[in-house]
Tab-separated table of C-alpha atoms in Angstrom:
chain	number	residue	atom	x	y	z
T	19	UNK	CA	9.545	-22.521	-0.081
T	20	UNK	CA	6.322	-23.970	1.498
T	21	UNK	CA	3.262	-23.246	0.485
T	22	UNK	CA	0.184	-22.180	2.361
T	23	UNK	CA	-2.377	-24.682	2.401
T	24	UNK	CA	-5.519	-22.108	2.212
T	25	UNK	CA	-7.546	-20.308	-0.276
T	26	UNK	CA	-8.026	-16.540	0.310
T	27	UNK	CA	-12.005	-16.093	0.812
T	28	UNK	CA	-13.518	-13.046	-1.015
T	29	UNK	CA	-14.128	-9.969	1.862
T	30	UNK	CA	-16.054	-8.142	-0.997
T	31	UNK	CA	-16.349	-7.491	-4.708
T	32	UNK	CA	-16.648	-4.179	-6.391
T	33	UNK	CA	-14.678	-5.267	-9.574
T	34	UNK	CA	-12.442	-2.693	-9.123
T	35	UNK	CA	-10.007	-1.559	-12.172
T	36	UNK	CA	-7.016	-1.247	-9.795
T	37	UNK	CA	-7.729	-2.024	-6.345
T	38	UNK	CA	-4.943	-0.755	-4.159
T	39	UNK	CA	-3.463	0.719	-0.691
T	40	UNK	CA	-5.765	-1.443	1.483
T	41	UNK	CA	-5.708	-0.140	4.933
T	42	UNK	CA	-7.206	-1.399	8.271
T	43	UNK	CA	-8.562	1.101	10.814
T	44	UNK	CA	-8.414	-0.531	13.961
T	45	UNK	CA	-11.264	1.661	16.061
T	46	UNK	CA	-14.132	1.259	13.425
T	47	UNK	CA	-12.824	-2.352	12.531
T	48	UNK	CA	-12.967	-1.549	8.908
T	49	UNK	CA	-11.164	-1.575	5.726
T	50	UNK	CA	-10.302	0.861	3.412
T	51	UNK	CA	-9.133	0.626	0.072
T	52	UNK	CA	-9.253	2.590	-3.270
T	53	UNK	CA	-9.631	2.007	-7.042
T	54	UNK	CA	-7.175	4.406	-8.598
T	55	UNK	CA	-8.664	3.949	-12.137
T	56	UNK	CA	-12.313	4.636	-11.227
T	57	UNK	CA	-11.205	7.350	-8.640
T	58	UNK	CA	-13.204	5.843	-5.952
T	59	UNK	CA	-12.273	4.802	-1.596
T	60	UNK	CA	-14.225	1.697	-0.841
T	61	UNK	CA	-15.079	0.686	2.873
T	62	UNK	CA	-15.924	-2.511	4.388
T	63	UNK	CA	-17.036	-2.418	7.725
T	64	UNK	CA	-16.105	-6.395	9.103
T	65	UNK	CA	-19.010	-6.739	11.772
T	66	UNK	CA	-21.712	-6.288	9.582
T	67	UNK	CA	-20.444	-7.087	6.192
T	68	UNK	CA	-21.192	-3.804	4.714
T	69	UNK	CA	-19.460	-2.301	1.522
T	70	UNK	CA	-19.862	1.487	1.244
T	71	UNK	CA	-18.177	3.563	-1.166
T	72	UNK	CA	-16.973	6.874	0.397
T	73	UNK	CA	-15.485	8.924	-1.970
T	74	UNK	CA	-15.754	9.036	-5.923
T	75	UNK	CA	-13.857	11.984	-8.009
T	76	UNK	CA	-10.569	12.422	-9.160
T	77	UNK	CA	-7.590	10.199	-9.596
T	78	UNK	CA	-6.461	9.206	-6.133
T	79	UNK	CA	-3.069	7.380	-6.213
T	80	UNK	CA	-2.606	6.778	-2.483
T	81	UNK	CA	-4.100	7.348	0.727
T	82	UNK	CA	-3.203	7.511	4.658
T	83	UNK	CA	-5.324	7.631	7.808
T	84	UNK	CA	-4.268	10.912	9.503
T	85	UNK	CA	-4.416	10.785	13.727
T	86	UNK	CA	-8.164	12.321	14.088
T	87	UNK	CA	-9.265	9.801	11.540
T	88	UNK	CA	-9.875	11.459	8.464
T	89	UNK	CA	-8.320	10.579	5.160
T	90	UNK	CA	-5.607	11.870	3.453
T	91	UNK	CA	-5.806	11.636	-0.795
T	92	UNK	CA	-2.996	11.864	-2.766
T	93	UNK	CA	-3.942	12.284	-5.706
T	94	UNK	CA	-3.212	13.361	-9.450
T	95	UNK	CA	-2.555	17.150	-8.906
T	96	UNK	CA	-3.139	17.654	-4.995
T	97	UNK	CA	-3.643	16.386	-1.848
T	98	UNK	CA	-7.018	16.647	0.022
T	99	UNK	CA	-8.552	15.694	3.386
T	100	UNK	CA	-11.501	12.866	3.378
T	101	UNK	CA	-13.574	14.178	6.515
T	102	UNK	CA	-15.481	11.860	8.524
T	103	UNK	CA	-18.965	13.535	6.681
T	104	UNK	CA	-17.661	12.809	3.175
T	105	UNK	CA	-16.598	15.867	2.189
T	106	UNK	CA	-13.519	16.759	0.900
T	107	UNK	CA	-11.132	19.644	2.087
T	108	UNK	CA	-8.391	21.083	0.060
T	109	UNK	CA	-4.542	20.683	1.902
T	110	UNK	CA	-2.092	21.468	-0.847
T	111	UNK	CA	-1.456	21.438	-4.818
T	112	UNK	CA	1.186	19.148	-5.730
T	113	UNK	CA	2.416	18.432	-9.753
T	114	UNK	CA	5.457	17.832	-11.244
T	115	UNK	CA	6.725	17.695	-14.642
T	116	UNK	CA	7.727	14.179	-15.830
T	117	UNK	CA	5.262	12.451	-12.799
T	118	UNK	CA	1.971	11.228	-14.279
T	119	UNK	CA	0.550	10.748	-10.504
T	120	UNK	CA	1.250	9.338	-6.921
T	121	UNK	CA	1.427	5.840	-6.639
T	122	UNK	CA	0.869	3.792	-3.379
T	123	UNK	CA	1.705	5.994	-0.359
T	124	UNK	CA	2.911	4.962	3.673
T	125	UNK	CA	2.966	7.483	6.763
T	126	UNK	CA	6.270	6.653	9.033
T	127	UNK	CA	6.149	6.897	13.062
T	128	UNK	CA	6.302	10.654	13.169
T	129	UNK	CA	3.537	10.409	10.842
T	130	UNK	CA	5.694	11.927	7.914
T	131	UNK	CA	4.148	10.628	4.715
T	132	UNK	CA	6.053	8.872	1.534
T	133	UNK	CA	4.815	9.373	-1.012
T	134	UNK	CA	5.734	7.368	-4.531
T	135	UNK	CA	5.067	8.837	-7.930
T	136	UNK	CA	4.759	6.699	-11.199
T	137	UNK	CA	6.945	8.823	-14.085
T	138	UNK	CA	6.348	9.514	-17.631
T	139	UNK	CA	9.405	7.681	-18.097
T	140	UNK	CA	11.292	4.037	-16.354
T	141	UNK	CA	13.287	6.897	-14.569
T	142	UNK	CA	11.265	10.197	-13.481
T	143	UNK	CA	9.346	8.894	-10.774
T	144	UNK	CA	10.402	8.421	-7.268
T	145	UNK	CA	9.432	9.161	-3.977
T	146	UNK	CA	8.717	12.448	-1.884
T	147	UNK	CA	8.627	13.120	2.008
T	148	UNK	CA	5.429	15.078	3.506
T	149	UNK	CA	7.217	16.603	6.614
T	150	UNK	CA	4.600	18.275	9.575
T	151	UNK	CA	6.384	21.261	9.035
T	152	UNK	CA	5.051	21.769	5.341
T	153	UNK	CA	8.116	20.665	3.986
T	154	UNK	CA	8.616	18.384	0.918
T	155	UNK	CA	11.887	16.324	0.166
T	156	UNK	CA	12.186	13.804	-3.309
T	157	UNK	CA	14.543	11.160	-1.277
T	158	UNK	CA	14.222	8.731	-4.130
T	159	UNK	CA	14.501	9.330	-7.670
T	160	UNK	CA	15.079	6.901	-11.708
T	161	UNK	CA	12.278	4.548	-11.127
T	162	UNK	CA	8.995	4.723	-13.381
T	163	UNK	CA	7.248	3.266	-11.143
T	164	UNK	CA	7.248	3.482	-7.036
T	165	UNK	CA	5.251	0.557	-5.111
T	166	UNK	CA	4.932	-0.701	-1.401
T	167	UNK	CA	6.741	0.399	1.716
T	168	UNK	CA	7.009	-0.207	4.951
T	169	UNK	CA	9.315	0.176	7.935
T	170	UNK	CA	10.604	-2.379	10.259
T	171	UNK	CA	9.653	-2.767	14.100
T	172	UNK	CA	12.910	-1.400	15.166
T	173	UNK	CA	12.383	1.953	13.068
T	174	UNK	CA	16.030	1.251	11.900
T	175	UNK	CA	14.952	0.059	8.374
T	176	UNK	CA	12.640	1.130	5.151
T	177	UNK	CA	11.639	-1.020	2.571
T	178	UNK	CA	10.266	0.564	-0.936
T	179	UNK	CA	9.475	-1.287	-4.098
T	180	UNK	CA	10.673	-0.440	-7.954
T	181	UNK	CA	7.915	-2.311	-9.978
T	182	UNK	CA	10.129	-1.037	-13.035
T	183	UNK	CA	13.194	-3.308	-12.317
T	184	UNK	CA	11.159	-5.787	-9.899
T	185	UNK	CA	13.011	-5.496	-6.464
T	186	UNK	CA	12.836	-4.588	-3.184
T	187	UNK	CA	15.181	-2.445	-1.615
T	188	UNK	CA	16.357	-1.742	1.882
T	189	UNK	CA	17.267	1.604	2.895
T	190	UNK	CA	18.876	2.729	6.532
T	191	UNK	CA	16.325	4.900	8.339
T	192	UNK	CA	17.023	7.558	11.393
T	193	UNK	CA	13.457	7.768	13.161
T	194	UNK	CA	14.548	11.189	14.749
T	195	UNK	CA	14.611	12.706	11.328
T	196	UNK	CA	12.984	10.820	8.548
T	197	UNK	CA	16.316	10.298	6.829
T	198	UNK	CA	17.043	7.192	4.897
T	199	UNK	CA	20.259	6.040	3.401
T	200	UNK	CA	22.533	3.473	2.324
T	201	UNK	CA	19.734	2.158	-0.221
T	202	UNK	CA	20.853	-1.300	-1.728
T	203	UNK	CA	18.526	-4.086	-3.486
T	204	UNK	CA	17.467	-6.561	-0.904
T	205	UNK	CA	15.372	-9.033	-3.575
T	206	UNK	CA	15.569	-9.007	-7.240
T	207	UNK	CA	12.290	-10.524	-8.606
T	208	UNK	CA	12.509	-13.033	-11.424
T	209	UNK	CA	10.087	-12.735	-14.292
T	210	UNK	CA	8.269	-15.707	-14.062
T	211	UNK	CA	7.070	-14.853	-10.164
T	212	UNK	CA	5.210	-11.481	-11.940
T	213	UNK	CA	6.364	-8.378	-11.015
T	214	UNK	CA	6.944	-7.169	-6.933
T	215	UNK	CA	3.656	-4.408	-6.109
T	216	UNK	CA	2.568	-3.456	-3.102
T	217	UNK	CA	3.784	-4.886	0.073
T	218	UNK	CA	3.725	-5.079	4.180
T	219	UNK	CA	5.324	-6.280	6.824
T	220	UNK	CA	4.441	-9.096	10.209
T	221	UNK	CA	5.679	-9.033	13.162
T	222	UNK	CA	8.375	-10.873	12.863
T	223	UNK	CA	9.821	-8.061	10.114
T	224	UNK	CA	9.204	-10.737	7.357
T	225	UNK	CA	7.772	-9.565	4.244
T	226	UNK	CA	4.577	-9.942	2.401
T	227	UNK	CA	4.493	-8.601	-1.318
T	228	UNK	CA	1.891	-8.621	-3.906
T	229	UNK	CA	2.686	-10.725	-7.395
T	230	UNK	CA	1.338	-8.557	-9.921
T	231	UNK	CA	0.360	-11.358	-13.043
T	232	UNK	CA	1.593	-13.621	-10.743
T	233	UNK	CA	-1.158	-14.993	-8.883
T	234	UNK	CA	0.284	-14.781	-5.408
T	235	UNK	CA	1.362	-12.673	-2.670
T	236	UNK	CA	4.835	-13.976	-1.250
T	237	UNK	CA	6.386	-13.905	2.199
T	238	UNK	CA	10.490	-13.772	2.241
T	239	UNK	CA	12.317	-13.753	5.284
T	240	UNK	CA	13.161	-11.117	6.907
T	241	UNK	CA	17.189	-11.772	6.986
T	242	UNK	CA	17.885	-12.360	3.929
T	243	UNK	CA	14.500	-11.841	1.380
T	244	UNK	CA	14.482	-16.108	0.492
T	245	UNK	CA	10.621	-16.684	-0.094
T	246	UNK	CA	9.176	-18.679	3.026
T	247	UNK	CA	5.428	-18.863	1.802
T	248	UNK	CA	2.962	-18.317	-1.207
T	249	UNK	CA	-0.469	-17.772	-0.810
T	250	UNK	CA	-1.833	-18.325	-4.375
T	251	UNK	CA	-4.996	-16.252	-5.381
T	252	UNK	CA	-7.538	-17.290	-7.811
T	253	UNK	CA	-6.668	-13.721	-9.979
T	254	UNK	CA	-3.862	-12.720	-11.820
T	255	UNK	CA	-3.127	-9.812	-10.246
T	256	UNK	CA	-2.864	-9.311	-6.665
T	257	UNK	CA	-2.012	-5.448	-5.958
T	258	UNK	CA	-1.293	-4.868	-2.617
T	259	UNK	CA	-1.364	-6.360	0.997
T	260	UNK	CA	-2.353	-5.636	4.617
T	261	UNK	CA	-2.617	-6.787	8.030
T	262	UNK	CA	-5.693	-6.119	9.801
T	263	UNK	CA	-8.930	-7.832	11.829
T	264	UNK	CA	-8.767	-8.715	15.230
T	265	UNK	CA	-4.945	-8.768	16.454
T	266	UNK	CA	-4.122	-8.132	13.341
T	267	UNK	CA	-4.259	-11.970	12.440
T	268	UNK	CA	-5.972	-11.410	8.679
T	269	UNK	CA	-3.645	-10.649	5.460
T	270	UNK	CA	-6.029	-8.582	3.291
T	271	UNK	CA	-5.257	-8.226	-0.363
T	272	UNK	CA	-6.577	-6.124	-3.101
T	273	UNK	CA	-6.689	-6.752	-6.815
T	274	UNK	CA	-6.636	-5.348	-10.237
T	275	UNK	CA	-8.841	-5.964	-13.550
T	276	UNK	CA	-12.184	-6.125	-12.607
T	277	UNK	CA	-14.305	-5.272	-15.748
T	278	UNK	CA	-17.582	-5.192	-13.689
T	279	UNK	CA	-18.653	-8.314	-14.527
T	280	UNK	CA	-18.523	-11.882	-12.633
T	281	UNK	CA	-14.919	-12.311	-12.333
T	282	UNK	CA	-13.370	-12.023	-9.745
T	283	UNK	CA	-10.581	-9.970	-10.446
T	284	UNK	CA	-10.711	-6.793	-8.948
T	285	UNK	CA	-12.245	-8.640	-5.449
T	286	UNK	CA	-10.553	-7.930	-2.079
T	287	UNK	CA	-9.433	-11.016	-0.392
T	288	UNK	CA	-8.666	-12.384	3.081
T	289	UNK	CA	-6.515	-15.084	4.276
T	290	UNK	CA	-5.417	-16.333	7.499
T	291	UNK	CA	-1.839	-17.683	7.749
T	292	UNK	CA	-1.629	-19.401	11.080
T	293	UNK	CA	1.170	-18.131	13.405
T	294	UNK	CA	1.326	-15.135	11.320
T	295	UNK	CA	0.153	-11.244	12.986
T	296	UNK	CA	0.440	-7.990	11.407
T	297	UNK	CA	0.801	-4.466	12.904
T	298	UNK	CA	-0.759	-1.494	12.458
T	299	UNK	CA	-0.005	1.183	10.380
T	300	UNK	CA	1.126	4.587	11.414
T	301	UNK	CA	-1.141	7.476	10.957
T	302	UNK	CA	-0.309	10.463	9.213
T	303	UNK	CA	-0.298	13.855	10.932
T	304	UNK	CA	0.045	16.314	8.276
T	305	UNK	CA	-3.062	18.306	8.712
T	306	UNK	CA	-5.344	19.718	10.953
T	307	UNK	CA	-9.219	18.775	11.427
């Protein structure tokens, strides 16, 4: 493994309680991201260094951008539209017994949306499919709790975290359909790297996951899942990752136990790993503006 000889700089600092699902939106050169605890959406627009909250209520557990721009919450009991004025539009109710709440969230090229749920117990969550039909599919089930996905530039491939038993998987993945199949562990975590949170993928199809207690965000090789970088943070607990900035050339990373004080846990960080570009997400299309 070889390290990366940089320091992540602090993009901004709202000591967020659990800073997740950082997202880049390429035509307002922003960032999103949300603090599920404190039920708020954070934005940082990148030209002129401003941080704006844009939403504060309930819960939200994930979030995508859908293709006219607006946001789509996922959060404890329903899903709702962010519009571009701040307010908030209902879509759909959405509860299940033995789920305490969605949990990080991805839209797939068809802008389909998975969705992962944290469960009342290590197996009742899983994850659901948001069709653009209306229809809902659970397509994986027995983890407590669902983490980061992504899929792979071929659209042949999904990857989905289990923070409960600390791997990544792999899972075959028919683009026509939204399908996936065949799912098989493609890294077991060991204890002492923290456990595997969110995650994202370069361009090269290599993976970037988030060390939760483990001070780092890791990138494993795309072939076989060996760890081919580090980037160590200066917080225990890096949440989740993103590519984003110009060419999509900055790793973004959010964090988690900010207690509103000086540390920086809870921060949003950037880092620049030369060599190394992102891609974009996919947008969700579930709704209608």
């Amino acid at each position: 493994m070889a390290d990366v000889t940089l320091t992540p700089v602090v993009l901004a600092n709202q000591h967020c309680q659990l800073g997740e699902n950082p997202l880049w939106d390429e035509e307002a050169g922003a960032l999103y991201w949300e603090d599920i605890l404190a039920g708020h959406v954070w934005r940082h627009a990148v030209a002129s260094g401003r941080t704006e909250r844009v939403y504060a209520g309930e819960t939200v557990g994930g979030f995508t951008q859908e293709a006219d721009g607006a946001l789509l919450l996922f959060r404890e009991k329903d899903i709702v539209r962010l519009e571009h004025d701040g307010s908030v539009r209902g879509w759909r109710s959405f509860a299940e017994a033995g789920n305490t709440r969605f949990n990080d969230v991805t839209a797939d090229p068809h802008g389909r949306v998975f969705a992962g749920t944290m469960g009342a117990t290590e197996t009742s969550g899983g994850v659901y499919r948001f069709d653009p039909d209306g229809a809902v599919r659970r397509v994986i089930t027995g983890t407590g709790v669902s983490n980061g996905m992504a899929f792979t530039a071929d659209r042949k491939h999904f990857f989905w975290t289990c923070s409960t038993r600390c791997q990544i998987w792999i899972y075959d993945y028919d683009e026509a359909s939204g399908e996936i199949a065949n799912g098989r562990v493609w890294y077991q975590c060991e204890k002492a790297e923290g456990t595997c949170d969110g995650l994202t993928i370069d361009r090269e199809d290599n993976v970037w996951s988030a060390r939760w207690d483990g001070f780092a965000v890791r990138q494993h090789a795309a072939r076989d899942g060996r760890v081919l970088r580090e980037i160590r943070f200066p917080v225990a607990k890096p949440s989740s990752v993103a590519f984003g900035g110009k060419d999509f050339a900055t790793l973004f990373a959010t964090s988690a136990g900010g207690d509103g004080r000086a540390s920086l846990d809870g921060a949003v960080f950037a880092a620049t790993v030369p060599g190394v570009r992102g891609r974009a997400k996919f947008r969700s299309r579930l709704t209608r503006g």
